[in-house]
Coordinates of C-alpha atoms and ligand atoms in Angstrom, one line a residue:
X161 CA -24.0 5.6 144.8
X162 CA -22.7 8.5 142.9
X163 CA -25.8 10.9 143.3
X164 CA -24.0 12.6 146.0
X165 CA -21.0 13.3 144.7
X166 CA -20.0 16.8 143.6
X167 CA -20.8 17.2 139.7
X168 CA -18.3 18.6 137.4
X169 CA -19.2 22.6 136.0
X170 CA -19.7 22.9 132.2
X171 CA -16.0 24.2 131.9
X172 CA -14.4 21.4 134.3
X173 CA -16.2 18.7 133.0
X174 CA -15.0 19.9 128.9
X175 CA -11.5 20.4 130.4
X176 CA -11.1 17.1 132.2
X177 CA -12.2 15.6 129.0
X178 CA -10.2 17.5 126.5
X179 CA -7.2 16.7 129.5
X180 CA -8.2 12.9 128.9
X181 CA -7.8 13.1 125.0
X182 CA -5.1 14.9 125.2
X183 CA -2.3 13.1 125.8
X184 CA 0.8 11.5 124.9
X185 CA -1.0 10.6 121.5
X186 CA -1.1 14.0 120.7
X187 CA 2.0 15.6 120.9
X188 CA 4.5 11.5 120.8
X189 CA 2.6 9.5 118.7
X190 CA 0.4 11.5 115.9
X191 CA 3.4 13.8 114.7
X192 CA 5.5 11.1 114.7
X193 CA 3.3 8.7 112.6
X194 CA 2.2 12.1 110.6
X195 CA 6.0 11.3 109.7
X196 CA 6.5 7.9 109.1
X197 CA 2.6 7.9 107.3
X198 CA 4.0 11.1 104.8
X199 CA 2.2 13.9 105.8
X200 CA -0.7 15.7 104.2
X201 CA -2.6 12.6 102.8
X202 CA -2.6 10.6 106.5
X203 CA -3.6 14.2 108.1
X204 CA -6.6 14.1 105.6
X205 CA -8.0 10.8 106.5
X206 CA -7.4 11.2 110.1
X207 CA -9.4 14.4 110.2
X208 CA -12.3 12.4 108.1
X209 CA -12.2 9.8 110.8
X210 CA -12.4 12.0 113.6
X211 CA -15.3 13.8 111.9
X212 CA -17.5 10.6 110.9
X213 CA -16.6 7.9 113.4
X214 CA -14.4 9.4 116.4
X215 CA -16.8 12.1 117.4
X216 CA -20.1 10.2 117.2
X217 CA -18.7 7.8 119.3
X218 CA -17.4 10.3 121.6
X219 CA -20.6 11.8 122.2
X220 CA -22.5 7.7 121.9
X221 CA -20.1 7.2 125.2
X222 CA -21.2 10.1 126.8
X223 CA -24.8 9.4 126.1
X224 CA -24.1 6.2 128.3
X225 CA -22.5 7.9 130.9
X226 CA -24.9 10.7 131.6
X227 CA -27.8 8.7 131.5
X228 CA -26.0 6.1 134.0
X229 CA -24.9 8.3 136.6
X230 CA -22.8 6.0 137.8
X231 CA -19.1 3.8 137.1
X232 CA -19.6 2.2 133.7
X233 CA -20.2 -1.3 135.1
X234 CA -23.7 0.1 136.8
X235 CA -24.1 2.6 133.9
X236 CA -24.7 -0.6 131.3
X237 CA -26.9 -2.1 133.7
X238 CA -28.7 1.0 134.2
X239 CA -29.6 2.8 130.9
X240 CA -29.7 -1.4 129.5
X241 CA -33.7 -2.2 129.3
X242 CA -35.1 -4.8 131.0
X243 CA -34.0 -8.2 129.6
X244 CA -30.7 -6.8 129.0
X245 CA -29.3 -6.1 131.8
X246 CA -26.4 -9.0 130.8
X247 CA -25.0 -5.8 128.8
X248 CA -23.3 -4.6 132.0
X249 CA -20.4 -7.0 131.8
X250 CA -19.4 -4.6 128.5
X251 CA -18.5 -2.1 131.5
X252 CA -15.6 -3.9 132.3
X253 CA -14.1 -2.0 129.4
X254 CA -13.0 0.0 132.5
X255 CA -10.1 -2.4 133.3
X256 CA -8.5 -1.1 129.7
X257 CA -7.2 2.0 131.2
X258 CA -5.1 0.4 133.6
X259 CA -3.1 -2.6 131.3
X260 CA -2.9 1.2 128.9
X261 CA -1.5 2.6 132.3
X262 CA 1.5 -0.3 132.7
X263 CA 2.8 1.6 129.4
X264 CA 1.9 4.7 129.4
X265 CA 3.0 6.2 133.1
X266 CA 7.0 4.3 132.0
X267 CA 6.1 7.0 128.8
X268 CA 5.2 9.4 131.3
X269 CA 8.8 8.7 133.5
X270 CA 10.6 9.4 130.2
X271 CA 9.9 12.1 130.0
X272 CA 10.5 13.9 133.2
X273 CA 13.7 12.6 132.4
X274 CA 14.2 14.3 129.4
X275 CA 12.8 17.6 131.0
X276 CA 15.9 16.8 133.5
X277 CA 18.4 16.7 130.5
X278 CA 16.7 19.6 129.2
X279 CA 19.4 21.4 131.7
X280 CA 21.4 18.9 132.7
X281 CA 22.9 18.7 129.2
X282 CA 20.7 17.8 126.1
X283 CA 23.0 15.1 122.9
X284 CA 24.6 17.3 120.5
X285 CA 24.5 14.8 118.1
X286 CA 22.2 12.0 116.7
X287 CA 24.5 9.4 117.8
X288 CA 24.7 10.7 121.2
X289 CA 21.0 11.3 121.4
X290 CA 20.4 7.7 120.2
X291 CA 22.8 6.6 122.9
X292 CA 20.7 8.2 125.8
X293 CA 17.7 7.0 124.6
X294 CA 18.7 3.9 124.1
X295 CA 20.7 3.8 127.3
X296 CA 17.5 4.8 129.1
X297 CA 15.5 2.3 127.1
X298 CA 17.5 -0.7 127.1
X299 CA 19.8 -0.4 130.2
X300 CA 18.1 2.1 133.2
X301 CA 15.6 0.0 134.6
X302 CA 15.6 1.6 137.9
X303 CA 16.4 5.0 136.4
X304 CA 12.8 4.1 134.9
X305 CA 11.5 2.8 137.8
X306 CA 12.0 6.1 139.4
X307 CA 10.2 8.1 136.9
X308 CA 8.0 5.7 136.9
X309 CA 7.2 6.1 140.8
X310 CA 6.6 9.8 139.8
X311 CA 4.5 9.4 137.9
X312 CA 2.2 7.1 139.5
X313 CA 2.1 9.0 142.8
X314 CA 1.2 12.6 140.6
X315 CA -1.5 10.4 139.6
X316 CA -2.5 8.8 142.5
X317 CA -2.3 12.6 144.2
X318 CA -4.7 14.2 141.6
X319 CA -7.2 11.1 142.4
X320 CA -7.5 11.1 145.9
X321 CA -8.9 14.5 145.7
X322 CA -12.4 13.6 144.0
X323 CA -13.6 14.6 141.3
X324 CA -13.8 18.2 142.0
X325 CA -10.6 18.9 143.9
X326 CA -8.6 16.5 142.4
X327 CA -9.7 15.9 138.7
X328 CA -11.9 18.7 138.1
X329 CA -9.2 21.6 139.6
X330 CA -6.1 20.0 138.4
X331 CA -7.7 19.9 134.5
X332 CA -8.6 23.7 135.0
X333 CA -5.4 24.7 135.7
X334 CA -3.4 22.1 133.6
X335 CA -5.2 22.4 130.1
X336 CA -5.2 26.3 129.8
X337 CA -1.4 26.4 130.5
X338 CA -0.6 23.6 127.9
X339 CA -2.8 25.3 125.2
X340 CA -1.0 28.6 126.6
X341 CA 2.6 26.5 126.3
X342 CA 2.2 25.6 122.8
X343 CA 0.8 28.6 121.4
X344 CA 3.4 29.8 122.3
X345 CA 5.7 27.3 120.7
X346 CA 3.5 27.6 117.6
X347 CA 4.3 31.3 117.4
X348 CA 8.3 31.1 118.0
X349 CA 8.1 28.3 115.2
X350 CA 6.1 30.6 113.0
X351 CA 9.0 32.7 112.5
X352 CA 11.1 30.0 110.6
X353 CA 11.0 29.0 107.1
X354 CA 10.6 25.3 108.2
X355 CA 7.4 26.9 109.3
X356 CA 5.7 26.7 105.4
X357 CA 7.4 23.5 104.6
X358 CA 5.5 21.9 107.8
X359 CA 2.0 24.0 106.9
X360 CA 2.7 22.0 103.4
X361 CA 4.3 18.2 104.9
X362 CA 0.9 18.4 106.9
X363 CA -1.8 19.9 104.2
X364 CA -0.5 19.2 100.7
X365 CA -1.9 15.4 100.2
X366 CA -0.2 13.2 98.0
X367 CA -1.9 10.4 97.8
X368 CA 0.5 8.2 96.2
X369 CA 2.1 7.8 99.6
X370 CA -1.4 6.7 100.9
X371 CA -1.4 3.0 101.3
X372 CA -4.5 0.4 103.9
X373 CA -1.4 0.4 106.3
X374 CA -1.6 4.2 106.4
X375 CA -5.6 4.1 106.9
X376 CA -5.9 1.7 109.5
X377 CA -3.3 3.8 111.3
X378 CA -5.0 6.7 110.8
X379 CA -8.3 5.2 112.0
X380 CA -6.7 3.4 114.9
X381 CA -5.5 6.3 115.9
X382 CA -8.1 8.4 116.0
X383 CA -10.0 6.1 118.6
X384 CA -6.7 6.1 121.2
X385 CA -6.8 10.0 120.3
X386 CA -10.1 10.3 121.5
X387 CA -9.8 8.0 124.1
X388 CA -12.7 6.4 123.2
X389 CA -13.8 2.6 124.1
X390 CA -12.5 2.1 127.7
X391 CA -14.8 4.3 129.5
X392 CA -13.3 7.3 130.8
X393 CA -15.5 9.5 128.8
X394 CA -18.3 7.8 130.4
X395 CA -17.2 7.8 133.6
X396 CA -16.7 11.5 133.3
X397 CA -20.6 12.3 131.7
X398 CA -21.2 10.4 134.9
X399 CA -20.8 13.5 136.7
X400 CA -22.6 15.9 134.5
X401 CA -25.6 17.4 136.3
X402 CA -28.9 16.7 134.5
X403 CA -29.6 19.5 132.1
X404 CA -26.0 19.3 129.9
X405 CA -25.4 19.3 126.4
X406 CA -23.2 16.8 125.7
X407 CA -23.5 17.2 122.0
X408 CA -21.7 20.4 122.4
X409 CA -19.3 18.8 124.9
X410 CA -18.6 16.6 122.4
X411 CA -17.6 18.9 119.5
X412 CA -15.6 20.8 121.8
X413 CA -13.6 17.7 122.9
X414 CA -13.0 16.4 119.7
X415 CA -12.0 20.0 118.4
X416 CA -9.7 20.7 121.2
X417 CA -8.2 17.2 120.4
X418 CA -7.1 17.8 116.6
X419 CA -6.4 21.3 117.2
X420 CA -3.5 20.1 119.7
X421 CA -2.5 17.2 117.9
X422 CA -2.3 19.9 114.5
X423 CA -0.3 22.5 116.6
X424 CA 2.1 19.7 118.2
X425 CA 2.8 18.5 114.3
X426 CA 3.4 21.9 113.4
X427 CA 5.6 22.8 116.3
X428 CA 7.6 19.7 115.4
X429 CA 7.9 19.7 112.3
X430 CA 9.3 23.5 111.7
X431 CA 12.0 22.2 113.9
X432 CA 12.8 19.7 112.1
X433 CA 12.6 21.3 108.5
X434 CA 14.2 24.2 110.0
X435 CA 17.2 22.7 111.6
X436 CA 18.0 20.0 108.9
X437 CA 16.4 16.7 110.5
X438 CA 13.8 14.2 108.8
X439 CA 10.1 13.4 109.6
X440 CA 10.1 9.9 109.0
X441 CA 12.0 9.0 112.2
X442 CA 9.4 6.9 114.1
X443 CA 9.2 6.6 117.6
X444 CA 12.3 8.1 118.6
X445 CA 11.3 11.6 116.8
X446 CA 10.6 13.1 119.9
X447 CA 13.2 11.3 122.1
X448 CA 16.2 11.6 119.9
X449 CA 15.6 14.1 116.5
X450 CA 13.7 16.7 118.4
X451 CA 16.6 16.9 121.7
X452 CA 19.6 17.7 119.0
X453 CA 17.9 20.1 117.6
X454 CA 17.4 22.2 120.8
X455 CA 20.8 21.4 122.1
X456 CA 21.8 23.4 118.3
X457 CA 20.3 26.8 120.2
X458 CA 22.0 27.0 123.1
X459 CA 20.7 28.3 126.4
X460 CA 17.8 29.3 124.6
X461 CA 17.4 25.6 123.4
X462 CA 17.3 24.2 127.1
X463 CA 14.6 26.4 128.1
X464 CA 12.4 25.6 124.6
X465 CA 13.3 21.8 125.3
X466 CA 11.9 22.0 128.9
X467 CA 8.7 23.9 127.7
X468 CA 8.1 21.1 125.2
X469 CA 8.8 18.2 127.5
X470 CA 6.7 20.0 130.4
X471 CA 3.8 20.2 128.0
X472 CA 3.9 16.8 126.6
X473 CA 4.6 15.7 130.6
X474 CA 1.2 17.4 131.6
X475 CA -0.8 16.1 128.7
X476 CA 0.2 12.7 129.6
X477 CA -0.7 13.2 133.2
X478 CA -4.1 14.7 132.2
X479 CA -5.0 11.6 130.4
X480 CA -3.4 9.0 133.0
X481 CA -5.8 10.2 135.4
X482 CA -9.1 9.6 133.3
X483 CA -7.4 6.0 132.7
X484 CA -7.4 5.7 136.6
X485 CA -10.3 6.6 137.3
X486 CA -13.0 4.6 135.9
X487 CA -11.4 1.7 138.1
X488 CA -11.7 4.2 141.2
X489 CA -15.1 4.9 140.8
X490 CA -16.0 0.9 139.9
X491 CA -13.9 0.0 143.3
X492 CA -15.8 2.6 145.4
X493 CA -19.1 2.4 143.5
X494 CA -19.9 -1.3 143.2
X495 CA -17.5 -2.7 146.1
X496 CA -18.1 0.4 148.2
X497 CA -14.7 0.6 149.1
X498 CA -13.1 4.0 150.3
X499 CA -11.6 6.0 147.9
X500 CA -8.3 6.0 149.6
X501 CA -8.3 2.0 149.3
X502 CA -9.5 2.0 145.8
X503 CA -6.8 5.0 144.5
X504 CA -4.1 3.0 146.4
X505 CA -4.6 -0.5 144.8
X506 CA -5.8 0.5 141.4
X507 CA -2.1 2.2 141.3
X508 CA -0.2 -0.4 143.1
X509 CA -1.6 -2.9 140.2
X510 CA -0.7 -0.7 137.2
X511 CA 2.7 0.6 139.1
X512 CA 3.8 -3.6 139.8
X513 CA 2.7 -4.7 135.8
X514 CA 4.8 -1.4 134.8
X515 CA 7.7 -2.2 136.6
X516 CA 7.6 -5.9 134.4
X517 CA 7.1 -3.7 131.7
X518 CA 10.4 -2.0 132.0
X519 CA 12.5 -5.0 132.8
X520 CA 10.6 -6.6 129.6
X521 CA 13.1 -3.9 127.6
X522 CA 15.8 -4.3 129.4
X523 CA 19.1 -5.8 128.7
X524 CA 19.5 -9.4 130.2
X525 CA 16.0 -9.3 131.9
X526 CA 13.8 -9.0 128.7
X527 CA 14.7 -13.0 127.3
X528 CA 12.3 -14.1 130.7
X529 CA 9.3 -11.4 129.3
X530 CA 9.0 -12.0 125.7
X531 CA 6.0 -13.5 124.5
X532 CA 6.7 -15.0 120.8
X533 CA 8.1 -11.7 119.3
X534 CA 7.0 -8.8 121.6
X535 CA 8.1 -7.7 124.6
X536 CA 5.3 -7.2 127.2
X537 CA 5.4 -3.9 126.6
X538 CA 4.6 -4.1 122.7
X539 CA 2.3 -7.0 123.8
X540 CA 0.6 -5.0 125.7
X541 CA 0.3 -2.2 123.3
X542 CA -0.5 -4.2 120.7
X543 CA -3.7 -5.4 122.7
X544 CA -4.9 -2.1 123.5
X545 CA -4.5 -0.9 120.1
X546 CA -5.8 -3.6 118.1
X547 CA -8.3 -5.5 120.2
X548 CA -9.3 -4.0 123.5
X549 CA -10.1 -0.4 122.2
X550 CA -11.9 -1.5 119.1
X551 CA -13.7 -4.2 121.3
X552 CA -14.8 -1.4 123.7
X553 CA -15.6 1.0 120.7
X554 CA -17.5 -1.8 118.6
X555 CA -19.7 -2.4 122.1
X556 CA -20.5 1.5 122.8
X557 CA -21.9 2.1 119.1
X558 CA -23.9 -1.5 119.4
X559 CA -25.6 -0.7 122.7
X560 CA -26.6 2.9 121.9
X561 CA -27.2 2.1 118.3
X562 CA -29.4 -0.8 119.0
X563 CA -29.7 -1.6 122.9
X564 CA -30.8 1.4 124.1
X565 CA -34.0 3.0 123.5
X566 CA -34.1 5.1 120.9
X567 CA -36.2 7.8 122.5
X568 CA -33.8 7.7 125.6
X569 CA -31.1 8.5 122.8
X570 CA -33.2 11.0 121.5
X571 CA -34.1 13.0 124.9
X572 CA -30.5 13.1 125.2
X573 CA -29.7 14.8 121.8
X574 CA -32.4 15.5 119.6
X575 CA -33.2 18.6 121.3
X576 CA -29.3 19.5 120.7
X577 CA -28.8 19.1 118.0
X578 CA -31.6 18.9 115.9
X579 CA -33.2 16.2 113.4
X580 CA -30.6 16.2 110.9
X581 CA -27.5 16.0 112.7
X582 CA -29.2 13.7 115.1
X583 CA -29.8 11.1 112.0
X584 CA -26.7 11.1 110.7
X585 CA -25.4 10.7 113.9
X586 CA -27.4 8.1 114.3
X587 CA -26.6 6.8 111.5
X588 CA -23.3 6.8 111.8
X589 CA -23.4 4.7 115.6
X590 CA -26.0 2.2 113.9
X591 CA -23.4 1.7 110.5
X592 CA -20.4 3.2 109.8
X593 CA -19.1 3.3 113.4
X594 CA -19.0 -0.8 113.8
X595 CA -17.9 -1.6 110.7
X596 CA -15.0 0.7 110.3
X597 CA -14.3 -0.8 114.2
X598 CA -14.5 -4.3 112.8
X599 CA -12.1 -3.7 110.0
X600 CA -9.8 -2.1 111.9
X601 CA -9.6 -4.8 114.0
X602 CA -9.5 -7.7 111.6
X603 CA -6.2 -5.7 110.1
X604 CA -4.6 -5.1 113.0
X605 CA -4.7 -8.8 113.6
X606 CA -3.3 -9.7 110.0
X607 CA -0.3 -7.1 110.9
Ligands
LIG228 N1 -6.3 9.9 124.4 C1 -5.1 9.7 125.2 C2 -3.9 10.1 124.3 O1 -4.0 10.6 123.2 C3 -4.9 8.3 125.6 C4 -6.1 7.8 126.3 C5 -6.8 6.7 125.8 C6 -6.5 8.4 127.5 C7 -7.9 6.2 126.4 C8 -7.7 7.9 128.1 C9 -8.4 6.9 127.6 O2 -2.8 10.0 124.7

């Protein structure tokens, strides 16, 4: 089993974490439905749900993990008592991370080709920008395929090497610079007046322009953000030696998390007050607003525009690894494969599903890979958001809530964090956690 692997160190094991939440949904998907949501108000309840749901069940995924040891499947059937054992089939939450993997490494290829145009030659307009992305989008699939191949092989790379010289060294490396990276970007975009009209955008609620679309957004999102409910985080706290906190861990996780999502918003949205473009652009605010308004400064432009794509590229590949890996560990774990073997066909399966991915978006292939309205990819997608991560959230908060045994739970935390904290905590895993998981999902499915 896993007892003799390497564990992580305190730092490794809060960077590789902080690496998994951090990702694309940070720095794509939060400013750009900060945007489309209307700012402040969306920010607010986000933040709430990050505070009362996302971070208990953060740390209620961890508790699993830890006391497991081992890939999530054996963890269940581990810290499960007797009688209960049935509970390890919830462990095949693992298998989420790699139908999220079919979508998110084509995310990841786009975006080592916009680091490409960074100096190859960025749209000068938003015509032109739309053309390229669209162009990419709708009519590259091998272009995509390409990037795609990147990207899977980075990934595969960082995996072979274990969890200490592979996961554990990469994330110690990659997270400082990307905190370093947009820091920086926070303090160039500090100097612009767009600067105060973003602190407002983002602060200043106005709850007229709060509507349940906006909340179950905002609470959707703050599960993907956290990357909570498909076992990554678990299989992580696997790795922790004995004596961790993971209460702190945690906090520190979910910190890091908001605090990069908040400075990606600002970032992006001082450039867009500054230079004249709109939040509310959806999607393609990164892809298409965002490119036009670096090609505007020139040389200096190209080398902000490859800054902000290499960060978003690494906080993507950060995260693409923890969505790997649970699978790894399960293949070599339960099947005792090698880890060679179980790197090389846990990628080959999410590499083949993302190639149908692309052509499902592509012009005069995508007619054969629509299912009722949605492409694959949105199918996909769609799943993840509104069933599969919910279902796996909705399962952690049962089983620790009211599987496990309490005092299990308790030598885990109590000590931590003391008995207040610990019962609301507590509290929230055995209530609030479930429910708001079981409303989100009942709306998603009336979208
Ligand atoms: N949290 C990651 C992001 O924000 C996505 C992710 C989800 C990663 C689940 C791992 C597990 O992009």
């Amino acid at each position: 089993m896993n007892q003799q692997v390497a564990k992580f160190s305190r730092i490794g094991f809060v960077l590789s974490a902080t690496g998994a939440a951090v990702g694309l949904g940070n720095i794509w998907k939060f400013p750009y439905i900060t945007g489309v949501y209307g700012g402040g108000a969306f920010v607010l309840v986000y933040l709430v749900t990050i505070l009362l749901i996302g971070a208990s069940l953060l740390i209620a995924e961890m508790v699993i993990g830890k006391r497991g040891q081992k890939d999530c499947v054996s963890s269940f059937e581990e810290v499960a008592p007797k009688g209960k054992k049935g509970w390890k089939y919830a462990g095949f939450m693992l298998f989420t991370g790699l139908v999220i993997m079919t979508f998110y490494s084509v995310v990841i290829g786009w975006i080592f080709y916009y680091m490409y145009l960074s100096f190859s030659g960025l749209p000068t307009t938003i015509d032109d920008a739309k053309k390229i992305f669209d162009t990419l989008y709708a009519h590259a699939p091998f272009l995509q395929i390409l990037f795609h191949v990147l990207s899977v092989l980075f990934v595969g790379g960082v995996l072979l090497g274990g969890i200490k010289k592979g996961i554990e060294k990469t994330n110690l490396i990659l997270i400082p610079f990307l905190l370093f990276i947009l820091l920086g970007l926070l303090v160039y975009a500090m100097n612009f007046d767009g600067f105060t009209q973003a602190v407002a955008f983002m602060f200043a609620p106005d709850f007229s322009k709060l509507d349940s679309e906006a909340i179950i957004r905002a609470v959707g999102h703050s599960f993907f953000t956290l990357s909570i409910g498909i076992g990554s985080i678990m299989t992580y706290a696997a790795v922790l030696p004995k004596h961790s906190n993971i209460y702190q861990a945690g906090m520190m996780v979910a910190f890091m998390d908001t605090l990069i999502a908040l400075i990606a918003g600002l970032v992006i949205f001082s450039f867009l007050f500054q230079f004249g473009g709109t939040p509310d652009k959806g999607p393609g605010l990164v892809f298409v607003s965002l490119p036009v308004i670096f090609a505007k400064l020139g040389a200096v432009g190209s080398v902000i525009a490859l800054i902000f794509f290499l960060a978003m590229a690494v906080a993507g590949l950060t995260s693409a690894i923890s969505l790997v890996e649970p699978s790894v560990m399960y293949l070599e774990d339960r099947l005792k494969w090698g880890r060679k073997k179980a790197v090389v066909w846990s990628s080959l399966l999410y590499f083949a599903i993302g190639v149908l991915v692309i052509f499902s978006i592509s012009d005069g292939y995508r007619e054969f890979l629509t299912f009722g309205k949605k492409s694959l990819f949105d199918l996909l997608e769609f799943s993840v958001d509104s069933f599969l991560m919910p279902l796996g959230g909705v399962l952690i908060a049962l089983f620790v809530g009211y599987v496990m045994n309490r005092d299990i739970v308790e030598g885990e935390l109590l000590g931590h964090m003391g008995n207040t904290v610990f019962k609301i905590w507590y509290f929230s895993i055995r209530y609030i956690a479930p429910i708001a998981v079981l409303f989100l999902a009942y709306n998603a499915l009336k979208v």
